[in-house]
């Protein structure tokens, strides 16, 4: 009993201290978790499988991260012994050693079971490494799966007001809406080639306040030079898991014809305008001086 208490204290210390530091480590790629997504109905059972290929690691922890980002500890496996957390209705079986499989079974799912489930490796005197996680959605009574509607919006007019500097950035926005549940990811392509630089996607889909549907947006910044090329095709792809398979939904937009003046053209036009204005001013001054001369001549003539 004392040994278990000590183990749990060590686990919590390691997870708290290392989670933010090492979850992105390269060793995290050696923690494998299946399935990646689960859709289920209330009352059903969910089973998660976890394995790893990290030498000398023989403890697997189980956590779930709820919608409000809180991490809830579910229990752990020490080699071949499972230790579910008190008061948590889960089963932990299998083997936590390298190249073996540990399973977490959650029975009697309910709406509060919707979360992302993780199986980090226990650290003890080492670090803890998190795998990709499994996203679980327990569907509600009206939980019919609905695929997303996708559209791509071009840059705002304000953003495109000054276009002489081709280094300026233009922002394209991809919006996926009216989908349920929120098992989606967003990616961008330019002329069929994947883009990752300049992409900012919402961390989570947001649920409508008036319906069960979700919405997510992603923004892509491109140079004005790329945008003002009608041969460029910007494509947004939204992948959606419907509980059985992943479907892909696309929307695209082409670059615009550059009808704005380039900086060189602008300087030429404004230079010509300034020259014309200067010539006009000079002519006006000469004409005014000539009129003044005539008036003075007439005033000084005899008999006038």
Short mmCIF file of C-alpha atoms in Angstrom, two decimals:
data_model
loop_
_atom_site.label_atom_id
_atom_site.label_comp_id
_atom_site.label_asym_id
_atom_site.label_seq_id
_atom_site.Cartn_x
_atom_site.Cartn_y
_atom_site.Cartn_z
CA UNK A 1 0.00 0.00 0.00
CA UNK A 2 2.79 2.37 0.98
CA UNK A 3 4.62 1.46 -2.22
CA UNK A 4 1.58 2.40 -4.30
CA UNK A 5 1.23 5.76 -2.53
CA UNK A 6 4.88 6.55 -3.15
CA UNK A 7 4.54 5.56 -6.82
CA UNK A 8 1.53 7.83 -7.26
CA UNK A 9 3.35 10.75 -5.65
CA UNK A 10 6.32 10.23 -7.94
CA UNK A 11 4.01 10.05 -10.94
CA UNK A 12 2.26 13.31 -10.12
CA UNK A 13 5.56 15.08 -9.50
CA UNK A 14 7.00 13.93 -12.82
CA UNK A 15 3.92 14.74 -14.83
CA UNK A 16 3.48 18.18 -13.29
CA UNK A 17 7.14 19.08 -13.76
CA UNK A 18 7.78 17.63 -17.21
CA UNK A 19 4.49 17.78 -19.11
CA UNK A 20 5.02 21.15 -20.75
CA UNK A 21 8.74 20.57 -21.26
CA UNK A 22 8.91 17.18 -22.92
CA UNK A 23 5.51 16.53 -24.49
CA UNK A 24 6.94 17.82 -27.75
CA UNK A 25 10.15 15.82 -27.48
CA UNK A 26 11.23 13.48 -30.27
CA UNK A 27 10.81 10.50 -27.91
CA UNK A 28 7.10 11.30 -27.83
CA UNK A 29 7.00 9.96 -31.39
CA UNK A 30 7.86 6.56 -29.95
CA UNK A 31 4.67 6.49 -27.86
CA UNK A 32 1.87 4.95 -29.92
CA UNK A 33 -1.82 5.17 -29.15
CA UNK A 34 -4.85 3.75 -30.97
CA UNK A 35 -7.43 4.54 -32.07
CA UNK A 36 -6.92 8.24 -32.87
CA UNK A 37 -10.63 9.11 -32.68
CA UNK A 38 -13.71 7.56 -31.11
CA UNK A 39 -17.40 8.37 -31.56
CA UNK A 40 -19.70 6.55 -29.17
CA UNK A 41 -23.16 6.52 -27.67
CA UNK A 42 -23.93 6.96 -23.94
CA UNK A 43 -23.64 3.68 -22.04
CA UNK A 44 -21.16 2.13 -24.46
CA UNK A 45 -17.57 1.08 -23.70
CA UNK A 46 -14.37 2.59 -25.09
CA UNK A 47 -11.04 0.74 -25.26
CA UNK A 48 -7.69 2.50 -25.75
CA UNK A 49 -4.39 0.80 -26.65
CA UNK A 50 -1.00 2.22 -25.77
CA UNK A 51 2.52 0.98 -26.53
CA UNK A 52 6.01 2.44 -26.72
CA UNK A 53 9.52 1.68 -27.93
CA UNK A 54 11.55 3.50 -25.25
CA UNK A 55 14.24 1.39 -23.60
CA UNK A 56 13.92 0.80 -19.82
CA UNK A 57 10.48 2.45 -19.59
CA UNK A 58 7.98 0.10 -17.96
CA UNK A 59 5.24 2.36 -16.54
CA UNK A 60 2.30 3.80 -18.46
CA UNK A 61 0.06 6.51 -17.06
CA UNK A 62 -3.46 7.27 -18.18
CA UNK A 63 -4.93 10.79 -18.26
CA UNK A 64 -7.82 12.54 -19.90
CA UNK A 65 -7.97 16.22 -20.77
CA UNK A 66 -11.49 17.64 -20.56
CA UNK A 67 -13.01 20.44 -22.62
CA UNK A 68 -11.83 23.02 -20.08
CA UNK A 69 -8.24 21.72 -20.49
CA UNK A 70 -8.12 20.13 -17.04
CA UNK A 71 -6.01 16.97 -16.76
CA UNK A 72 -7.68 14.14 -14.82
CA UNK A 73 -5.52 11.23 -13.62
CA UNK A 74 -7.16 7.84 -14.33
CA UNK A 75 -4.48 5.44 -13.09
CA UNK A 76 -1.31 3.71 -14.24
CA UNK A 77 0.28 0.38 -15.10
CA UNK A 78 3.51 -0.74 -13.46
CA UNK A 79 5.00 -3.44 -15.74
CA UNK A 80 2.08 -5.95 -15.68
CA UNK A 81 0.07 -4.57 -12.76
CA UNK A 82 -2.72 -2.04 -13.30
CA UNK A 83 -3.64 0.55 -10.66
CA UNK A 84 -6.86 2.46 -11.51
CA UNK A 85 -7.32 5.66 -9.56
CA UNK A 86 -9.80 5.39 -6.67
CA UNK A 87 -13.30 6.47 -7.65
CA UNK A 88 -12.61 6.27 -11.39
CA UNK A 89 -14.54 3.58 -13.26
CA UNK A 90 -11.81 2.28 -15.56
CA UNK A 91 -9.85 -0.94 -16.07
CA UNK A 92 -6.11 -1.05 -16.86
CA UNK A 93 -4.66 -4.26 -18.28
CA UNK A 94 -1.77 -5.53 -20.38
CA UNK A 95 1.92 -4.78 -20.13
CA UNK A 96 3.78 -1.45 -19.86
CA UNK A 97 7.15 -2.73 -21.06
CA UNK A 98 8.78 -1.84 -24.39
CA UNK A 99 6.93 -3.12 -27.48
CA UNK A 100 4.04 -4.41 -25.33
CA UNK A 101 0.46 -3.14 -25.18
CA UNK A 102 -1.38 -1.57 -22.27
CA UNK A 103 -5.15 -1.11 -22.51
CA UNK A 104 -7.49 1.30 -20.79
CA UNK A 105 -11.18 0.37 -20.71
CA UNK A 106 -13.80 3.01 -19.89
CA UNK A 107 -17.26 1.56 -19.35
CA UNK A 108 -20.67 3.24 -19.27
CA UNK A 109 -19.64 6.30 -21.23
CA UNK A 110 -21.59 9.50 -20.69
CA UNK A 111 -21.41 13.05 -22.07
CA UNK A 112 -18.76 13.99 -19.50
CA UNK A 113 -16.55 11.19 -20.88
CA UNK A 114 -15.91 13.32 -23.97
CA UNK A 115 -12.23 14.28 -23.73
CA UNK A 116 -8.77 13.62 -25.13
CA UNK A 117 -7.18 10.54 -23.52
CA UNK A 118 -3.38 10.32 -23.14
CA UNK A 119 -0.98 7.56 -22.09
CA UNK A 120 2.35 9.19 -21.13
CA UNK A 121 5.27 7.04 -20.07
CA UNK A 122 6.10 7.18 -16.38
CA UNK A 123 9.34 9.01 -15.59
CA UNK A 124 10.48 8.07 -12.02
CA UNK A 125 14.08 9.26 -12.43
CA UNK A 126 13.44 10.02 -16.11
CA UNK A 127 11.16 12.25 -18.13
CA UNK A 128 7.57 11.55 -19.12
CA UNK A 129 6.68 11.40 -22.81
CA UNK A 130 3.20 11.99 -24.19
CA UNK A 131 1.81 10.39 -27.30
CA UNK A 132 -0.71 11.94 -29.72
CA UNK A 133 -3.80 11.14 -27.63
CA UNK A 134 -7.24 9.79 -28.52
CA UNK A 135 -10.13 12.20 -28.98
CA UNK A 136 -13.44 10.82 -27.69
CA UNK A 137 -16.88 12.28 -28.34
CA UNK A 138 -19.95 10.80 -26.70
CA UNK A 139 -22.81 11.79 -28.99
CA UNK A 140 -25.93 13.37 -27.57
CA UNK A 141 -29.52 12.39 -28.27
CA UNK A 142 -29.52 14.52 -31.43
CA UNK A 143 -25.97 13.61 -32.27
CA UNK A 144 -26.35 12.90 -35.98
CA UNK A 145 -22.98 13.22 -37.65
CA UNK A 146 -22.88 16.25 -39.98
CA UNK A 147 -20.01 17.05 -42.35
CA UNK A 148 -18.56 20.59 -42.53
CA UNK A 149 -19.33 23.32 -45.03
CA UNK A 150 -16.06 25.00 -46.11
CA UNK A 151 -15.37 28.39 -47.69
CA UNK A 152 -12.27 30.50 -48.29
CA UNK A 153 -12.37 34.29 -47.96
CA UNK A 154 -9.91 36.61 -49.68
CA UNK A 155 -8.00 39.49 -48.05
CA UNK A 156 -9.99 42.39 -46.68
CA UNK A 157 -10.11 45.59 -48.75
CA UNK A 158 -8.39 47.52 -45.95
CA UNK A 159 -5.50 45.08 -45.96
CA UNK A 160 -5.13 45.52 -49.73
CA UNK A 161 -5.35 49.33 -49.73
CA UNK A 162 -1.60 49.92 -50.33
CA UNK A 163 -0.20 47.48 -52.81
CA UNK A 164 2.93 49.09 -54.19
CA UNK A 165 5.17 47.15 -51.79
CA UNK A 166 5.02 43.50 -52.90
CA UNK A 167 6.45 42.38 -49.56
CA UNK A 168 3.20 43.24 -47.81
CA UNK A 169 1.20 40.28 -46.47
CA UNK A 170 -2.33 39.31 -47.46
CA UNK A 171 -4.47 37.13 -45.19
CA UNK A 172 -6.76 34.41 -46.53
CA UNK A 173 -9.32 32.87 -44.17
CA UNK A 174 -10.77 29.37 -44.32
CA UNK A 175 -13.99 28.79 -42.39
CA UNK A 176 -15.49 25.34 -41.72
CA UNK A 177 -18.93 25.45 -40.14
CA UNK A 178 -22.09 23.49 -39.32
CA UNK A 179 -20.34 20.20 -38.49
CA UNK A 180 -20.79 17.69 -35.66
CA UNK A 181 -18.89 16.42 -33.80
CA UNK A 182 -15.65 18.44 -33.69
CA UNK A 183 -13.18 15.85 -35.03
CA UNK A 184 -11.58 18.08 -37.67
CA UNK A 185 -8.20 19.36 -38.82
CA UNK A 186 -7.36 22.07 -41.37
CA UNK A 187 -4.53 22.27 -43.90
CA UNK A 188 -3.55 24.62 -46.77
CA UNK A 189 -2.08 24.03 -50.22
CA UNK A 190 -0.76 26.40 -52.89
CA UNK A 191 -1.04 24.92 -56.39
CA UNK A 192 -1.26 21.46 -54.84
CA UNK A 193 1.79 21.88 -52.59
CA UNK A 194 1.26 21.80 -48.81
CA UNK A 195 1.85 25.06 -46.89
CA UNK A 196 2.74 25.24 -43.21
CA UNK A 197 4.50 28.61 -42.93
CA UNK A 198 2.16 31.52 -42.25
CA UNK A 199 -0.70 29.28 -41.09
CA UNK A 200 -2.62 30.00 -37.89
CA UNK A 201 -5.54 27.68 -37.05
CA UNK A 202 -7.89 27.86 -34.07
CA UNK A 203 -6.71 25.51 -31.33
CA UNK A 204 -10.22 24.07 -30.97
CA UNK A 205 -13.51 24.19 -32.81
CA UNK A 206 -16.12 26.32 -31.05
CA UNK A 207 -19.69 25.22 -30.52
CA UNK A 208 -22.57 27.43 -31.53
CA UNK A 209 -24.55 28.94 -28.66
CA UNK A 210 -27.81 28.27 -30.48
CA UNK A 211 -27.21 24.81 -31.97
CA UNK A 212 -25.14 21.63 -31.59
CA UNK A 213 -22.90 22.48 -34.53
CA UNK A 214 -19.25 23.50 -34.46
CA UNK A 215 -17.13 26.03 -36.34
CA UNK A 216 -13.37 26.42 -36.87
CA UNK A 217 -11.27 28.89 -38.84
CA UNK A 218 -7.73 28.98 -40.17
CA UNK A 219 -5.75 31.92 -41.54
CA UNK A 220 -3.01 31.88 -44.17
CA UNK A 221 -0.69 34.84 -44.74
CA UNK A 222 0.84 35.12 -48.20
CA UNK A 223 2.90 37.79 -49.92
CA UNK A 224 1.14 40.34 -52.12
CA UNK A 225 3.24 39.02 -54.99
CA UNK A 226 1.70 35.55 -54.56
CA UNK A 227 -1.80 36.93 -54.09
CA UNK A 228 -1.67 39.16 -57.18
CA UNK A 229 -1.11 36.21 -59.50
CA UNK A 230 -4.30 34.81 -61.07
CA UNK A 231 -2.46 31.56 -61.83
CA UNK A 232 -2.11 30.75 -58.13
CA UNK A 233 -4.72 28.47 -56.57
CA UNK A 234 -5.03 28.53 -52.77
CA UNK A 235 -6.81 25.46 -51.40
CA UNK A 236 -8.11 24.78 -47.89
CA UNK A 237 -8.72 21.15 -46.90
CA UNK A 238 -10.75 20.16 -43.84
CA UNK A 239 -10.46 16.53 -42.75
CA UNK A 240 -13.45 15.21 -40.81
CA UNK A 241 -13.79 11.93 -38.94
CA UNK A 242 -17.37 10.63 -38.98
CA UNK A 243 -16.85 7.70 -36.60
CA UNK A 244 -15.96 5.22 -39.34
CA UNK A 245 -13.67 6.98 -41.77
CA UNK A 246 -12.08 10.34 -42.52
CA UNK A 247 -13.54 12.45 -45.32
CA UNK A 248 -11.94 15.52 -46.91
CA UNK A 249 -13.76 18.73 -47.75
CA UNK A 250 -12.23 21.43 -49.93
CA UNK A 251 -12.66 25.07 -50.84
CA UNK A 252 -10.34 27.26 -52.87
CA UNK A 253 -9.72 30.73 -54.18
CA UNK A 254 -7.52 32.02 -57.02
CA UNK A 255 -5.18 34.98 -56.86
CA UNK A 256 -6.34 38.30 -58.24
CA UNK A 257 -5.22 40.20 -61.31
CA UNK A 258 -2.99 43.06 -60.18
CA UNK A 259 -4.93 46.15 -61.28
CA UNK A 260 -3.02 48.39 -58.88
CA UNK A 261 -0.05 50.50 -59.82
CA UNK A 262 3.36 49.19 -58.95
CA UNK A 263 5.56 51.42 -56.84
CA UNK A 264 7.62 52.37 -59.90
CA UNK A 265 4.47 53.21 -61.87
CA UNK A 266 3.10 55.18 -58.93
CA UNK A 267 6.28 57.27 -58.65
CA UNK A 268 6.24 57.88 -62.40
CA UNK A 269 2.60 59.01 -62.38
CA UNK A 270 2.99 61.23 -59.33
CA UNK A 271 6.23 62.65 -60.76
CA UNK A 272 4.50 63.53 -64.02
CA UNK A 273 1.60 65.05 -62.09
CA UNK A 274 3.97 67.20 -60.06
CA UNK A 275 5.76 68.33 -63.22
CA UNK A 276 2.47 69.19 -64.92
CA UNK A 277 1.34 71.11 -61.86
CA UNK A 278 4.62 73.02 -61.71
CA UNK A 279 4.36 73.93 -65.41
CA UNK A 280 0.77 75.09 -64.86
CA UNK A 281 1.86 77.28 -61.94
CA UNK A 282 4.69 78.80 -63.98
CA UNK A 283 2.32 79.52 -66.91
CA UNK A 284 -0.16 81.10 -64.55
CA UNK A 285 2.54 83.34 -63.09
CA UNK A 286 3.75 84.39 -66.56
CA UNK A 287 0.20 85.13 -67.68
CA UNK A 288 -0.46 87.10 -64.51
CA UNK A 289 2.70 89.13 -64.97
CA UNK A 290 1.75 89.87 -68.61
CA UNK A 291 -1.72 91.10 -67.60
CA UNK A 292 -0.22 93.28 -64.87
CA UNK A 293 2.23 94.75 -67.42
CA UNK A 294 -0.61 95.61 -69.82
CA UNK A 295 -2.66 97.26 -67.09
CA UNK A 296 0.29 99.39 -65.99
CA UNK A 297 1.01 100.33 -69.65
CA UNK A 298 -2.54 101.48 -70.24
CA UNK A 299 -2.62 103.46 -66.99
CA UNK A 300 0.54 105.35 -67.92
CA UNK A 301 -0.51 106.21 -71.53
CA UNK A 302 -1.42 109.97 -72.25
CA UNK A 303 -5.13 110.74 -72.37
CA UNK A 304 -6.08 107.70 -70.36
#
